[in-house]
């Protein structure tokens, strides 16, 4: 401790820039590509994504079957 009763300052760690992860690199590329889409192309991509996720063309969720 010093005369004022404060703790001594900690030494700052050396700043090394973090390397972006593979997922961050892919995300940046996809965002750059998606930013160029028109509204109709963006809607078509959204509907295609919903079809891939939920398995139908309307983008609505299918009901899960009972167990």
PDB file of N, CA, C and O in Angstrom, residues 21-60:
ATOM      1  N   UNK A  21     -12.187 -15.463 -34.776  1.00  0.00           N
ATOM      2  CA  UNK A  21     -12.475 -16.882 -34.899  1.00  0.00           C
ATOM      3  C   UNK A  21     -12.962 -17.180 -36.310  1.00  0.00           C
ATOM      4  O   UNK A  21     -13.328 -16.276 -37.069  1.00  0.00           O
ATOM      5  N   UNK A  22     -12.987 -18.447 -36.648  1.00  0.00           N
ATOM      6  CA  UNK A  22     -13.461 -18.865 -37.972  1.00  0.00           C
ATOM      7  C   UNK A  22     -14.925 -18.456 -38.143  1.00  0.00           C
ATOM      8  O   UNK A  22     -15.327 -17.979 -39.198  1.00  0.00           O
ATOM      9  N   UNK A  23     -15.719 -18.606 -37.097  1.00  0.00           N
ATOM     10  CA  UNK A  23     -17.128 -18.225 -37.162  1.00  0.00           C
ATOM     11  C   UNK A  23     -17.310 -16.735 -37.386  1.00  0.00           C
ATOM     12  O   UNK A  23     -18.208 -16.316 -38.119  1.00  0.00           O
ATOM     13  N   UNK A  24     -16.457 -15.915 -36.754  1.00  0.00           N
ATOM     14  CA  UNK A  24     -16.536 -14.466 -36.946  1.00  0.00           C
ATOM     15  C   UNK A  24     -16.173 -14.090 -38.374  1.00  0.00           C
ATOM     16  O   UNK A  24     -16.782 -13.190 -38.968  1.00  0.00           O
ATOM     17  N   UNK A  25     -15.187 -14.781 -38.943  1.00  0.00           N
ATOM     18  CA  UNK A  25     -14.798 -14.508 -40.331  1.00  0.00           C
ATOM     19  C   UNK A  25     -15.925 -14.869 -41.293  1.00  0.00           C
ATOM     20  O   UNK A  25     -16.244 -14.102 -42.205  1.00  0.00           O
ATOM     21  N   UNK A  26     -16.547 -16.029 -41.079  1.00  0.00           N
ATOM     22  CA  UNK A  26     -17.653 -16.456 -41.936  1.00  0.00           C
ATOM     23  C   UNK A  26     -18.823 -15.491 -41.792  1.00  0.00           C
ATOM     24  O   UNK A  26     -19.441 -15.091 -42.774  1.00  0.00           O
ATOM     25  N   UNK A  27     -19.132 -15.088 -40.561  1.00  0.00           N
ATOM     26  CA  UNK A  27     -20.220 -14.155 -40.318  1.00  0.00           C
ATOM     27  C   UNK A  27     -20.010 -12.822 -41.005  1.00  0.00           C
ATOM     28  O   UNK A  27     -20.934 -12.249 -41.577  1.00  0.00           O
ATOM     29  N   UNK A  28     -18.794 -12.330 -40.969  1.00  0.00           N
ATOM     30  CA  UNK A  28     -18.484 -11.049 -41.627  1.00  0.00           C
ATOM     31  C   UNK A  28     -18.678 -11.153 -43.134  1.00  0.00           C
ATOM     32  O   UNK A  28     -19.233 -10.243 -43.763  1.00  0.00           O
ATOM     33  N   UNK A  29     -18.239 -12.264 -43.715  1.00  0.00           N
ATOM     34  CA  UNK A  29     -18.434 -12.457 -45.163  1.00  0.00           C
ATOM     35  C   UNK A  29     -19.911 -12.546 -45.520  1.00  0.00           C
ATOM     36  O   UNK A  29     -20.368 -11.953 -46.500  1.00  0.00           O
ATOM     37  N   UNK A  30     -20.694 -13.284 -44.718  1.00  0.00           N
ATOM     38  CA  UNK A  30     -22.123 -13.429 -44.994  1.00  0.00           C
ATOM     39  C   UNK A  30     -22.870 -12.109 -44.828  1.00  0.00           C
ATOM     40  O   UNK A  30     -23.763 -11.790 -45.609  1.00  0.00           O
ATOM     41  N   UNK A  31     -22.514 -11.323 -43.804  1.00  0.00           N
ATOM     42  CA  UNK A  31     -23.168 -10.022 -43.609  1.00  0.00           C
ATOM     43  C   UNK A  31     -22.869  -9.087 -44.768  1.00  0.00           C
ATOM     44  O   UNK A  31     -23.757  -8.381 -45.247  1.00  0.00           O
ATOM     45  N   UNK A  32     -21.628  -9.100 -45.242  1.00  0.00           N
ATOM     46  CA  UNK A  32     -21.266  -8.245 -46.377  1.00  0.00           C
ATOM     47  C   UNK A  32     -22.075  -8.641 -47.611  1.00  0.00           C
ATOM     48  O   UNK A  32     -22.546  -7.778 -48.363  1.00  0.00           O
ATOM     49  N   UNK A  33     -22.250  -9.935 -47.801  1.00  0.00           N
ATOM     50  CA  UNK A  33     -23.024 -10.411 -48.954  1.00  0.00           C
ATOM     51  C   UNK A  33     -24.515 -10.093 -48.790  1.00  0.00           C
ATOM     52  O   UNK A  33     -25.175  -9.672 -49.730  1.00  0.00           O
ATOM     53  N   UNK A  34     -25.040 -10.277 -47.584  1.00  0.00           N
ATOM     54  CA  UNK A  34     -26.462 -10.052 -47.332  1.00  0.00           C
ATOM     55  C   UNK A  34     -26.813  -8.564 -47.405  1.00  0.00           C
ATOM     56  O   UNK A  34     -27.933  -8.216 -47.785  1.00  0.00           O
ATOM     57  N   UNK A  35     -25.888  -7.692 -47.063  1.00  0.00           N
ATOM     58  CA  UNK A  35     -26.162  -6.258 -47.101  1.00  0.00           C
ATOM     59  C   UNK A  35     -26.424  -5.756 -48.514  1.00  0.00           C
ATOM     60  O   UNK A  35     -27.022  -4.704 -48.704  1.00  0.00           O
ATOM     61  N   UNK A  36     -25.987  -6.514 -49.521  1.00  0.00           N
ATOM     62  CA  UNK A  36     -26.175  -6.118 -50.909  1.00  0.00           C
ATOM     63  C   UNK A  36     -27.500  -6.601 -51.484  1.00  0.00           C
ATOM     64  O   UNK A  36     -27.841  -6.238 -52.607  1.00  0.00           O
ATOM     65  N   UNK A  37     -28.255  -7.412 -50.732  1.00  0.00           N
ATOM     66  CA  UNK A  37     -29.502  -7.978 -51.251  1.00  0.00           C
ATOM     67  C   UNK A  37     -30.616  -6.942 -51.298  1.00  0.00           C
ATOM     68  O   UNK A  37     -30.716  -6.067 -50.436  1.00  0.00           O
ATOM     69  N   UNK A  38     -31.485  -7.085 -52.303  1.00  0.00           N
ATOM     70  CA  UNK A  38     -32.683  -6.249 -52.373  1.00  0.00           C
ATOM     71  C   UNK A  38     -33.705  -6.801 -51.380  1.00  0.00           C
ATOM     72  O   UNK A  38     -33.538  -7.890 -50.823  1.00  0.00           O
ATOM     73  N   UNK A  39     -34.785  -6.064 -51.162  1.00  0.00           N
ATOM     74  CA  UNK A  39     -35.817  -6.514 -50.230  1.00  0.00           C
ATOM     75  C   UNK A  39     -36.433  -7.835 -50.678  1.00  0.00           C
ATOM     76  O   UNK A  39     -36.669  -8.728 -49.862  1.00  0.00           O
ATOM     77  N   UNK A  40     -36.705  -7.977 -51.978  1.00  0.00           N
ATOM     78  CA  UNK A  40     -37.327  -9.212 -52.457  1.00  0.00           C
ATOM     79  C   UNK A  40     -36.357 -10.390 -52.348  1.00  0.00           C
ATOM     80  O   UNK A  40     -36.755 -11.507 -51.996  1.00  0.00           O
ATOM     81  N   UNK A  41     -35.074 -10.165 -52.631  1.00  0.00           N
ATOM     82  CA  UNK A  41     -34.089 -11.232 -52.503  1.00  0.00           C
ATOM     83  C   UNK A  41     -33.892 -11.609 -51.036  1.00  0.00           C
ATOM     84  O   UNK A  41     -33.714 -12.776 -50.697  1.00  0.00           O
ATOM     85  N   UNK A  42     -33.945 -10.622 -50.156  1.00  0.00           N
ATOM     86  CA  UNK A  42     -33.814 -10.875 -48.719  1.00  0.00           C
ATOM     87  C   UNK A  42     -34.992 -11.707 -48.212  1.00  0.00           C
ATOM     88  O   UNK A  42     -34.826 -12.646 -47.439  1.00  0.00           O
ATOM     89  N   UNK A  43     -36.201 -11.403 -48.689  1.00  0.00           N
ATOM     90  CA  UNK A  43     -37.394 -12.161 -48.303  1.00  0.00           C
ATOM     91  C   UNK A  43     -37.309 -13.598 -48.825  1.00  0.00           C
ATOM     92  O   UNK A  43     -37.661 -14.538 -48.115  1.00  0.00           O
ATOM     93  N   UNK A  44     -36.840 -13.771 -50.052  1.00  0.00           N
ATOM     94  CA  UNK A  44     -36.699 -15.115 -50.618  1.00  0.00           C
ATOM     95  C   UNK A  44     -35.680 -15.926 -49.813  1.00  0.00           C
ATOM     96  O   UNK A  44     -35.894 -17.121 -49.556  1.00  0.00           O
ATOM     97  N   UNK A  45     -34.591 -15.305 -49.389  1.00  0.00           N
ATOM     98  CA  UNK A  45     -33.585 -15.993 -48.586  1.00  0.00           C
ATOM     99  C   UNK A  45     -34.153 -16.365 -47.220  1.00  0.00           C
ATOM    100  O   UNK A  45     -33.890 -17.455 -46.695  1.00  0.00           O
ATOM    101  N   UNK A  46     -34.956 -15.487 -46.636  1.00  0.00           N
ATOM    102  CA  UNK A  46     -35.587 -15.787 -45.345  1.00  0.00           C
ATOM    103  C   UNK A  46     -36.530 -16.974 -45.463  1.00  0.00           C
ATOM    104  O   UNK A  46     -36.508 -17.892 -44.640  1.00  0.00           O
ATOM    105  N   UNK A  47     -37.343 -16.989 -46.523  1.00  0.00           N
ATOM    106  CA  UNK A  47     -38.270 -18.100 -46.710  1.00  0.00           C
ATOM    107  C   UNK A  47     -37.519 -19.415 -46.942  1.00  0.00           C
ATOM    108  O   UNK A  47     -37.925 -20.465 -46.436  1.00  0.00           O
ATOM    109  N   UNK A  48     -36.434 -19.359 -47.673  1.00  0.00           N
ATOM    110  CA  UNK A  48     -35.631 -20.564 -47.899  1.00  0.00           C
ATOM    111  C   UNK A  48     -35.034 -21.052 -46.584  1.00  0.00           C
ATOM    112  O   UNK A  48     -35.003 -22.251 -46.308  1.00  0.00           O
ATOM    113  N   UNK A  49     -34.577 -20.140 -45.757  1.00  0.00           N
ATOM    114  CA  UNK A  49     -34.053 -20.518 -44.448  1.00  0.00           C
ATOM    115  C   UNK A  49     -35.120 -21.163 -43.577  1.00  0.00           C
ATOM    116  O   UNK A  49     -34.866 -22.162 -42.906  1.00  0.00           O
ATOM    117  N   UNK A  50     -36.321 -20.616 -43.595  1.00  0.00           N
ATOM    118  CA  UNK A  50     -37.420 -21.198 -42.819  1.00  0.00           C
ATOM    119  C   UNK A  50     -37.750 -22.599 -43.333  1.00  0.00           C
ATOM    120  O   UNK A  50     -38.055 -23.504 -42.557  1.00  0.00           O
ATOM    121  N   UNK A  51     -37.664 -22.771 -44.656  1.00  0.00           N
ATOM    122  CA  UNK A  51     -37.929 -24.087 -45.231  1.00  0.00           C
ATOM    123  C   UNK A  51     -36.867 -25.087 -44.778  1.00  0.00           C
ATOM    124  O   UNK A  51     -37.189 -26.227 -44.440  1.00  0.00           O
ATOM    125  N   UNK A  52     -35.630 -24.663 -44.745  1.00  0.00           N
ATOM    126  CA  UNK A  52     -34.572 -25.553 -44.284  1.00  0.00           C
ATOM    127  C   UNK A  52     -34.735 -25.915 -42.807  1.00  0.00           C
ATOM    128  O   UNK A  52     -34.520 -27.053 -42.401  1.00  0.00           O
ATOM    129  N   UNK A  53     -35.133 -24.932 -41.994  1.00  0.00           N
ATOM    130  CA  UNK A  53     -35.263 -25.157 -40.555  1.00  0.00           C
ATOM    131  C   UNK A  53     -36.498 -25.987 -40.228  1.00  0.00           C
ATOM    132  O   UNK A  53     -36.433 -26.971 -39.499  1.00  0.00           O
ATOM    133  N   UNK A  54     -37.652 -25.584 -40.793  1.00  0.00           N
ATOM    134  CA  UNK A  54     -38.914 -26.180 -40.384  1.00  0.00           C
ATOM    135  C   UNK A  54     -39.474 -27.184 -41.370  1.00  0.00           C
ATOM    136  O   UNK A  54     -40.438 -27.870 -41.066  1.00  0.00           O
ATOM    137  N   UNK A  55     -38.932 -27.247 -42.584  1.00  0.00           N
ATOM    138  CA  UNK A  55     -39.323 -28.294 -43.513  1.00  0.00           C
ATOM    139  C   UNK A  55     -40.572 -28.051 -44.321  1.00  0.00           C
ATOM    140  O   UNK A  55     -41.169 -28.985 -44.835  1.00  0.00           O
ATOM    141  N   UNK A  56     -41.015 -26.806 -44.444  1.00  0.00           N
ATOM    142  CA  UNK A  56     -42.133 -26.543 -45.348  1.00  0.00           C
ATOM    143  C   UNK A  56     -41.878 -25.238 -46.088  1.00  0.00           C
ATOM    144  O   UNK A  56     -41.028 -24.454 -45.721  1.00  0.00           O
ATOM    145  N   UNK A  57     -42.620 -24.995 -47.141  1.00  0.00           N
ATOM    146  CA  UNK A  57     -42.364 -23.842 -47.985  1.00  0.00           C
ATOM    147  C   UNK A  57     -42.931 -22.534 -47.483  1.00  0.00           C
ATOM    148  O   UNK A  57     -42.517 -21.466 -47.909  1.00  0.00           O
ATOM    149  N   UNK A  58     -43.890 -22.581 -46.573  1.00  0.00           N
ATOM    150  CA  UNK A  58     -44.545 -21.353 -46.133  1.00  0.00           C
ATOM    151  C   UNK A  58     -43.756 -20.601 -45.076  1.00  0.00           C
ATOM    152  O   UNK A  58     -44.013 -19.439 -44.820  1.00  0.00           O
ATOM    153  N   UNK A  59     -42.824 -21.261 -44.434  1.00  0.00           N
ATOM    154  CA  UNK A  59     -42.071 -20.622 -43.366  1.00  0.00           C
ATOM    155  C   UNK A  59     -42.739 -20.754 -42.020  1.00  0.00           C
ATOM    156  O   UNK A  59     -42.205 -20.316 -41.019  1.00  0.00           O
ATOM    157  N   UNK A  60     -43.940 -21.373 -41.991  1.00  0.00           N
ATOM    158  CA  UNK A  60     -44.629 -21.591 -40.723  1.00  0.00           C
ATOM    159  C   UNK A  60     -44.065 -22.831 -40.037  1.00  0.00           C
ATOM    160  O   UNK A  60     -43.633 -23.778 -40.686  1.00  0.00           O
TER     161      UNK A  60
END
